[in-house]
PDB file of C-alpha atoms in Angstrom:
ATOM      1  CA  MET A   1     -32.393 158.840  48.917  1.00 52.00           C
ATOM      2  CA  SER A   2     -35.396 158.769  51.249  1.00 51.00           C
ATOM      3  CA  TRP A   3     -35.461 160.378  54.683  1.00 41.00           C
ATOM      4  CA  TRP A   4     -35.752 156.899  56.286  1.00 35.00           C
ATOM      5  CA  THR A   5     -32.583 155.695  54.579  1.00 45.00           C
ATOM      6  CA  CYS A   6     -30.757 158.837  55.698  1.00 47.00           C
ATOM      7  CA  LEU A   7     -31.933 158.315  59.281  1.00 35.00           C
ATOM      8  CA  VAL A   8     -30.718 154.701  59.321  1.00 34.00           C
ATOM      9  CA  LEU A   9     -27.345 155.679  57.875  1.00 42.00           C
ATOM     10  CA  LYS A  10     -26.940 158.467  60.436  1.00 45.00           C
ATOM     11  CA  SER A  11     -27.792 156.065  63.276  1.00 39.00           C
ATOM     12  CA  LEU A  12     -25.284 153.499  62.050  1.00 39.00           C
ATOM     13  CA  LEU A  13     -22.620 156.177  61.693  1.00 46.00           C
ATOM     14  CA  ALA A  14     -23.287 157.465  65.218  1.00 40.00           C
ATOM     15  CA  ALA A  15     -23.099 153.947  66.669  1.00 38.00           C
ATOM     16  CA  THR A  16     -19.857 153.268  64.817  1.00 44.00           C
ATOM     17  CA  CYS A  17     -18.358 156.499  66.137  1.00 45.00           C
ATOM     18  CA  MET A  18     -19.397 155.647  69.713  1.00 42.00           C
ATOM     19  CA  VAL A  19     -17.766 152.204  69.484  1.00 47.00           C
ATOM     20  CA  ALA A  20     -14.609 153.734  68.038  1.00 47.00           C
ATOM     21  CA  VAL A  21     -14.422 156.336  70.812  1.00 44.00           C
ATOM     22  CA  GLN A  22     -14.973 153.681  73.485  1.00 49.00           C
ATOM     23  CA  SER A  23     -12.247 151.442  72.078  1.00 48.00           C
ATOM     24  CA  GLN A  24      -9.838 154.379  72.072  1.00 55.00           C
ATOM     25  CA  THR A  25     -10.583 155.639  75.579  1.00 79.00           C
ATOM     26  CA  GLN A  26     -10.910 152.402  77.529  1.00 85.00           C
ATOM     27  CA  PRO A  27      -7.733 150.575  78.575  1.00 89.00           C
ATOM     28  CA  GLN A  28      -6.654 147.852  76.172  1.00 91.00           C
ATOM     29  CA  LEU A  29      -4.999 144.563  77.098  1.00 93.00           C
ATOM     30  CA  VAL A  30      -2.927 142.261  74.890  1.00 94.00           C
ATOM     31  CA  PHE A  31      -1.706 138.792  75.882  1.00 94.00           C
ATOM     32  CA  HIS A  32       1.813 138.279  74.519  1.00 94.00           C
ATOM     33  CA  PHE A  33       2.647 134.555  74.416  1.00 93.00           C
ATOM     34  CA  VAL A  34       6.370 133.777  74.198  1.00 91.00           C
ATOM     35  CA  ALA A  35       7.997 130.351  73.989  1.00 84.00           C
ATOM     36  CA  ASN A  36      10.556 129.759  76.729  1.00 66.00           C
ATOM     37  CA  THR A  37      13.363 128.771  74.351  1.00 60.00           C
ATOM     38  CA  THR A  38      17.092 128.970  75.016  1.00 55.00           C
ATOM     39  CA  SER A  39      18.148 128.421  71.402  1.00 53.00           C
ATOM     40  CA  LYS A  40      20.378 131.180  70.015  1.00 55.00           C
ATOM     41  CA  THR A  41      19.757 130.231  66.391  1.00 47.00           C
ATOM     42  CA  LYS A  42      15.970 130.413  66.379  1.00 55.00           C
ATOM     43  CA  LEU A  43      13.836 133.512  66.682  1.00 55.00           C
ATOM     44  CA  PRO A  44      11.440 133.568  69.651  1.00 61.00           C
ATOM     45  CA  ASP A  45       8.119 131.919  68.841  1.00 81.00           C
ATOM     46  CA  SER A  46       5.433 134.373  69.925  1.00 88.00           C
ATOM     47  CA  ARG A  47       1.800 135.293  69.373  1.00 91.00           C
ATOM     48  CA  ASP A  48      -0.361 138.242  70.447  1.00 94.00           C
ATOM     49  CA  ILE A  49      -3.999 137.763  71.452  1.00 95.00           C
ATOM     50  CA  HIS A  50      -6.071 140.915  71.977  1.00 94.00           C
ATOM     51  CA  LEU A  51      -8.741 140.987  74.640  1.00 92.00           C
ATOM     52  CA  GLN A  52     -12.057 141.464  72.867  1.00 90.00           C
ATOM     53  CA  ALA A  53     -13.715 144.890  73.083  1.00 87.00           C
ATOM     54  CA  HIS A  54     -16.709 143.843  75.194  1.00 88.00           C
ATOM     55  CA  LEU A  55     -14.353 142.092  77.635  1.00 90.00           C
ATOM     56  CA  GLU A  56     -12.216 145.224  77.838  1.00 89.00           C
ATOM     57  CA  SER A  57     -15.359 147.084  78.927  1.00 88.00           C
ATOM     58  CA  LEU A  58     -16.045 144.397  81.521  1.00 88.00           C
ATOM     59  CA  LEU A  59     -12.436 144.479  82.707  1.00 87.00           C
ATOM     60  CA  TYR A  60     -12.587 148.266  83.007  1.00 87.00           C
ATOM     61  CA  GLY A  61     -15.777 148.044  85.054  1.00 85.00           C
ATOM     62  CA  LEU A  62     -14.427 145.375  87.401  1.00 83.00           C
ATOM     63  CA  MET A  63     -10.960 146.834  87.875  1.00 84.00           C
ATOM     64  CA  CYS A  64     -11.789 150.554  87.885  1.00 83.00           C
ATOM     65  CA  LYS A  65     -15.385 150.875  89.069  1.00 80.00           C
ATOM     66  CA  SER A  66     -15.460 148.019  91.582  1.00 74.00           C
ATOM     67  CA  PRO A  67     -11.896 147.410  92.807  1.00 67.00           C
ATOM     68  CA  GLY A  68     -11.189 144.195  94.669  1.00 72.00           C
ATOM     69  CA  ASN A  69     -12.595 141.890  92.004  1.00 76.00           C
ATOM     70  CA  LYS A  70     -10.510 139.245  90.300  1.00 83.00           C
ATOM     71  CA  PHE A  71     -10.898 138.765  86.582  1.00 85.00           C
ATOM     72  CA  ILE A  72     -10.242 135.358  84.983  1.00 92.00           C
ATOM     73  CA  VAL A  73      -9.715 135.376  81.224  1.00 95.00           C
ATOM     74  CA  ARG A  74      -9.603 132.120  79.274  1.00 95.00           C
ATOM     75  CA  VAL A  75      -7.472 132.474  76.150  1.00 95.00           C
ATOM     76  CA  SER A  76      -7.359 130.047  73.227  1.00 93.00           C
ATOM     77  CA  PRO A  77      -4.109 130.810  71.357  1.00 90.00           C
ATOM     78  CA  GLY A  78      -5.037 128.469  68.506  1.00 89.00           C
ATOM     79  CA  SER A  79      -8.272 130.297  67.621  1.00 90.00           C
ATOM     80  CA  GLY A  80      -7.320 133.685  69.059  1.00 91.00           C
ATOM     81  CA  THR A  81     -10.494 133.941  71.161  1.00 93.00           C
ATOM     82  CA  THR A  82     -10.955 135.157  74.734  1.00 94.00           C
ATOM     83  CA  GLU A  83     -13.744 134.666  77.253  1.00 93.00           C
ATOM     84  CA  VAL A  84     -14.458 135.181  80.931  1.00 91.00           C
ATOM     85  CA  VAL A  85     -14.766 132.108  83.139  1.00 91.00           C
ATOM     86  CA  ASP A  86     -15.827 131.626  86.715  1.00 89.00           C
ATOM     87  CA  GLU A  87     -13.239 130.499  89.237  1.00 87.00           C
ATOM     88  CA  ILE A  88     -15.229 127.324  89.848  1.00 88.00           C
ATOM     89  CA  ILE A  89     -14.758 126.054  86.288  1.00 89.00           C
ATOM     90  CA  GLY A  90     -11.302 127.576  85.812  1.00 89.00           C
ATOM     91  CA  LEU A  91      -8.072 125.591  85.798  1.00 91.00           C
ATOM     92  CA  HIS A  92      -6.436 124.814  89.140  1.00 87.00           C
ATOM     93  CA  ASN A  93      -2.988 123.699  90.235  1.00 81.00           C
ATOM     94  CA  THR A  94      -4.507 120.408  91.332  1.00 77.00           C
ATOM     95  CA  SER A  95      -6.093 119.776  87.924  1.00 74.00           C
ATOM     96  CA  ASP A  96      -4.610 117.007  85.803  1.00 72.00           C
ATOM     97  CA  ASN A  97      -2.022 117.957  83.182  1.00 77.00           C
ATOM     98  CA  VAL A  98      -2.060 121.668  84.031  1.00 89.00           C
ATOM     99  CA  LYS A  99       1.159 123.678  83.805  1.00 92.00           C
ATOM    100  CA  ASN A 100       2.209 127.047  85.176  1.00 92.00           C
ATOM    101  CA  CYS A 101       2.743 129.696  82.479  1.00 92.00           C
ATOM    102  CA  LEU A 102       4.178 132.578  84.511  1.00 91.00           C
ATOM    103  CA  PHE A 103       7.736 133.618  83.746  1.00 86.00           C
ATOM    104  CA  PRO A 104       9.716 133.468  87.035  1.00 83.00           C
ATOM    105  CA  GLY A 105      11.083 136.787  88.248  1.00 75.00           C
ATOM    106  CA  LEU A 106       9.285 138.819  85.576  1.00 72.00           C
ATOM    107  CA  ASN A 107       6.677 141.545  85.943  1.00 72.00           C
ATOM    108  CA  PRO A 108       4.120 140.001  83.598  1.00 80.00           C
ATOM    109  CA  ILE A 109       2.013 143.109  82.843  1.00 90.00           C
ATOM    110  CA  LYS A 110       3.406 146.385  81.555  1.00 91.00           C
ATOM    111  CA  CYS A 111       1.300 149.450  80.734  1.00 91.00           C
ATOM    112  CA  ASP A 112       1.962 152.791  79.117  1.00 93.00           C
ATOM    113  CA  GLU A 113       0.480 154.427  82.220  1.00 89.00           C
ATOM    114  CA  GLU A 114       1.102 153.082  85.722  1.00 84.00           C
ATOM    115  CA  ASN A 115      -2.567 153.514  86.594  1.00 86.00           C
ATOM    116  CA  PHE A 116      -4.423 150.916  84.562  1.00 87.00           C
ATOM    117  CA  CYS A 117      -7.658 152.927  84.590  1.00 87.00           C
ATOM    118  CA  ALA A 118      -6.093 155.842  82.707  1.00 89.00           C
ATOM    119  CA  LEU A 119      -8.086 156.428  79.524  1.00 88.00           C
ATOM    120  CA  GLY A 120      -6.326 155.280  76.392  1.00 90.00           C
ATOM    121  CA  ASN A 121      -3.929 153.133  78.407  1.00 92.00           C
ATOM    122  CA  LYS A 122      -2.406 150.136  76.625  1.00 93.00           C
ATOM    123  CA  CYS A 123      -1.174 147.112  78.573  1.00 93.00           C
ATOM    124  CA  THR A 124       0.652 143.934  77.585  1.00 94.00           C
ATOM    125  CA  ALA A 125       0.604 140.743  79.643  1.00 93.00           C
ATOM    126  CA  THR A 126       3.568 138.477  78.858  1.00 93.00           C
ATOM    127  CA  VAL A 127       2.693 134.786  79.183  1.00 92.00           C
ATOM    128  CA  MET A 128       4.920 131.729  78.744  1.00 92.00           C
ATOM    129  CA  ALA A 129       3.913 129.317  75.971  1.00 92.00           C
ATOM    130  CA  VAL A 130       4.548 125.965  77.644  1.00 91.00           C
ATOM    131  CA  CYS A 131       3.047 123.529  75.122  1.00 90.00           C
ATOM    132  CA  GLN A 132       5.341 122.045  72.469  1.00 86.00           C
ATOM    133  CA  ARG A 133       4.910 121.305  68.779  1.00 83.00           C
ATOM    134  CA  HIS A 134       3.746 117.843  67.736  1.00 84.00           C
ATOM    135  CA  GLY A 135       4.340 116.806  64.134  1.00 83.00           C
ATOM    136  CA  THR A 136       2.691 119.362  61.864  1.00 84.00           C
ATOM    137  CA  MET A 137       0.684 120.912  64.708  1.00 84.00           C
ATOM    138  CA  SER A 138       2.030 124.176  66.106  1.00 86.00           C
ATOM    139  CA  ARG A 139       2.420 124.847  69.812  1.00 88.00           C
ATOM    140  CA  TRP A 140      -0.673 127.070  69.600  1.00 90.00           C
ATOM    141  CA  LEU A 141      -2.860 124.263  68.297  1.00 89.00           C
ATOM    142  CA  MET A 142      -1.407 122.018  70.996  1.00 90.00           C
ATOM    143  CA  THR A 143      -2.580 124.521  73.627  1.00 91.00           C
ATOM    144  CA  GLN A 144      -6.144 123.807  74.692  1.00 92.00           C
ATOM    145  CA  VAL A 145      -6.778 126.791  76.971  1.00 94.00           C
ATOM    146  CA  VAL A 146      -4.884 129.298  79.091  1.00 95.00           C
ATOM    147  CA  ASP A 147      -6.524 130.738  82.220  1.00 95.00           C
ATOM    148  CA  VAL A 148      -5.113 134.098  83.282  1.00 95.00           C
ATOM    149  CA  THR A 149      -6.161 135.573  86.636  1.00 92.00           C
ATOM    150  CA  ILE A 150      -5.954 139.371  86.810  1.00 91.00           C
ATOM    151  CA  ASP A 151      -6.182 141.542  89.917  1.00 87.00           C
ATOM    152  CA  GLN A 152      -5.556 145.164  90.828  1.00 81.00           C
ATOM    153  CA  VAL A 153      -3.140 146.392  93.493  1.00 78.00           C
ATOM    154  CA  ASP A 154      -2.903 150.122  94.275  1.00 77.00           C
ATOM    155  CA  GLY A 155      -4.289 151.069  90.880  1.00 73.00           C
ATOM    156  CA  ALA A 156      -1.910 148.830  88.930  1.00 80.00           C
ATOM    157  CA  ILE A 157      -3.164 145.742  87.124  1.00 84.00           C
ATOM    158  CA  VAL A 158      -1.302 142.552  88.056  1.00 87.00           C
ATOM    159  CA  LEU A 159      -1.265 138.994  86.765  1.00 90.00           C
ATOM    160  CA  VAL A 160      -1.499 136.776  89.822  1.00 90.00           C
ATOM    161  CA  ARG A 161      -1.838 133.360  88.184  1.00 92.00           C
ATOM    162  CA  CYS A 162      -1.479 131.723  84.792  1.00 94.00           C
ATOM    163  CA  LEU A 163      -2.305 128.076  84.076  1.00 95.00           C
ATOM    164  CA  THR A 164      -2.150 126.228  80.751  1.00 94.00           C
ATOM    165  CA  LYS A 165      -3.659 122.939  79.664  1.00 93.00           C
ATOM    166  CA  CYS A 166      -1.977 121.223  76.708  1.00 91.00           C
ATOM    167  CA  SER A 167      -3.634 118.712  74.392  1.00 85.00           C
ATOM    168  CA  ALA A 168      -3.608 114.982  75.080  1.00 75.00           C
ATOM    169  CA  LEU A 169      -0.896 114.483  72.440  1.00 64.00           C
ATOM    170  CA  GLN A 170       1.404 116.801  74.384  1.00 48.00           C
ATOM    171  CA  ILE A 171       0.615 114.966  77.595  1.00 49.00           C
ATOM    172  CA  LYS A 172       1.520 111.596  76.028  1.00 50.00           C
ATOM    173  CA  LYS A 173       4.696 113.115  74.622  1.00 51.00           C
ATOM    174  CA  ASP A 174       5.680 114.461  78.043  1.00 50.00           C
ATOM    175  CA  ASP A 175       4.897 111.094  79.651  1.00 50.00           C
ATOM    176  CA  LYS A 176       7.117 109.271  77.148  1.00 51.00           C
ATOM    177  CA  LYS A 177       9.904 111.785  77.725  1.00 54.00           C
ATOM    178  CA  LYS A 178       9.541 111.340  81.484  1.00 53.00           C
ATOM    179  CA  GLN A 179       9.633 107.557  81.081  1.00 55.00           C
ATOM    180  CA  ARG A 180      12.844 107.822  79.046  1.00 55.00           C
ATOM    181  CA  VAL A 181      14.413 110.054  81.688  1.00 52.00           C
ATOM    182  CA  ASP A 182      13.302 107.726  84.482  1.00 52.00           C
ATOM    183  CA  SER A 183      14.664 104.731  82.559  1.00 59.00           C
ATOM    184  CA  ALA A 184      18.001 106.483  82.019  1.00 61.00           C
ATOM    185  CA  LEU A 185      18.217 107.410  85.706  1.00 66.00           C
ATOM    186  CA  THR A 186      17.366 103.855  86.751  1.00 64.00           C
ATOM    187  CA  LYS A 187      20.040 102.471  84.442  1.00 69.00           C
ATOM    188  CA  ALA A 188      22.599 104.951  85.746  1.00 66.00           C
ATOM    189  CA  LEU A 189      21.768 104.078  89.354  1.00 70.00           C
ATOM    190  CA  LYS A 190      22.152 100.363  88.583  1.00 72.00           C
ATOM    191  CA  ASN A 191      25.570 100.983  87.028  1.00 72.00           C
ATOM    192  CA  ILE A 192      26.670 103.076  90.007  1.00 76.00           C
ATOM    193  CA  THR A 193      25.445 100.390  92.421  1.00 73.00           C
ATOM    194  CA  ARG A 194      27.290  97.691  90.463  1.00 76.00           C
ATOM    195  CA  CYS A 195      30.508  99.734  90.525  1.00 70.00           C
ATOM    196  CA  LEU A 196      30.188 100.319  94.270  1.00 75.00           C
ATOM    197  CA  ILE A 197      29.688  96.593  94.910  1.00 74.00           C
ATOM    198  CA  LEU A 198      32.785  95.744  92.860  1.00 72.00           C
ATOM    199  CA  ALA A 199      34.787  98.413  94.665  1.00 71.00           C
ATOM    200  CA  VAL A 200      33.725  97.078  98.065  1.00 68.00           C
ATOM    201  CA  ARG A 201      34.630  93.522  97.025  1.00 71.00           C
ATOM    202  CA  LYS A 202      38.073  94.617  95.838  1.00 70.00           C
ATOM    203  CA  LEU A 203      38.641  96.570  99.038  1.00 73.00           C
ATOM    204  CA  PHE A 204      37.633  93.529 101.090  1.00 64.00           C
ATOM    205  CA  MET A 205      40.013  91.277  99.128  1.00 69.00           C
ATOM    206  CA  VAL A 206      42.899  93.739  99.573  1.00 60.00           C
ATOM    207  CA  SER A 207      42.202  93.938 103.311  1.00 66.00           C
ATOM    208  CA  CYS A 208      42.201  90.148 103.645  1.00 60.00           C
ATOM    209  CA  LEU A 209      45.415  89.851 101.636  1.00 60.00           C
ATOM    210  CA  PHE A 210      47.078  92.484 103.816  1.00 59.00           C
ATOM    211  CA  CYS A 211      46.062  90.688 107.011  1.00 61.00           C
ATOM    212  CA  PHE A 212      47.266  87.322 105.651  1.00 57.00           C
ATOM    213  CA  CYS A 213      50.653  88.719 104.614  1.00 60.00           C
ATOM    214  CA  TYR A 214      51.185  90.801 107.734  1.00 55.00           C
ATOM    215  CA  GLN A 215      50.540  88.098 110.386  1.00 55.00           C
ATOM    216  CA  PRO A 216      53.558  85.748 109.598  1.00 53.00           C
ATOM    217  CA  PHE A 217      56.050  88.620 109.744  1.00 48.00           C
ATOM    218  CA  SER A 218      54.599  89.947 112.982  1.00 47.00           C
ATOM    219  CA  ALA A 219      55.243  86.556 114.650  1.00 47.00           C
ATOM    220  CA  PHE A 220      59.017  87.068 114.490  1.00 46.00           C
ATOM    221  CA  PRO A 221      60.686  89.149 117.247  1.00 47.00           C
TER     222      PRO A 221
END
C-alpha cells in the first residue's frame, strides 16, 4: 500500500470520526407523527422522521448560539425528508386546505435534558397526523408537507405552530364528507320545521274548537 493511499484512508477515517462525534454531541430532534384515532381495536398509526444531521447543526446554531430565532422545518412524512423553509413560503393559517397538527393540551416537545443545548440531548416532537388514507395510499403519502415552527423559551425548545397540507384527493374526500353532513343537517332541519308547523296547526285547531265549544255554555246564567 502506497503512502498516498494510506494518507487518503487516514483522512477519510478522521472525517468519519469527526462526523460521528458531532452527531453524538449535538442535540438530536425526532418528529413523532401520531394519528389522532379513538379506536380501541387498532394500534396507533405512527411514524418517526429524524431531522437530518446538517439541519441539526443549523438548529443548534440558531437555538443555542443566536437565541431569539425561529426555525421552520418542512417535513415530508411520505419520503422521510426534512428541509428548512423561509416563513414567507411556509404554510399559513389562511392558506387553502391547511390543517392544524398540534395536539391540544399537550407539550409537543420532550427532551432528555430540560436545556435543549445540552450536548448529547435527544428531543422528540409529537405531531398529529391529520391526513387520512385514500384507497391503497397511506396517510403518509396523502400528506404533502408539514411545516413545524420551533422556538426557544428560557433554554427549552418549544413547538409554537404546526400546519399540514393534505393531497388534493384528501381535500375532495373531506369536501364530499362535509357535503353529506350539510345535506343530513338540512334534511333534519326540514323535518323539524315540518313537525313544528304541524304542531302549530294542531294547537290552533284545538284552540278554535275550545273557543267554539265554550261560548254556547257561557251564554247560560
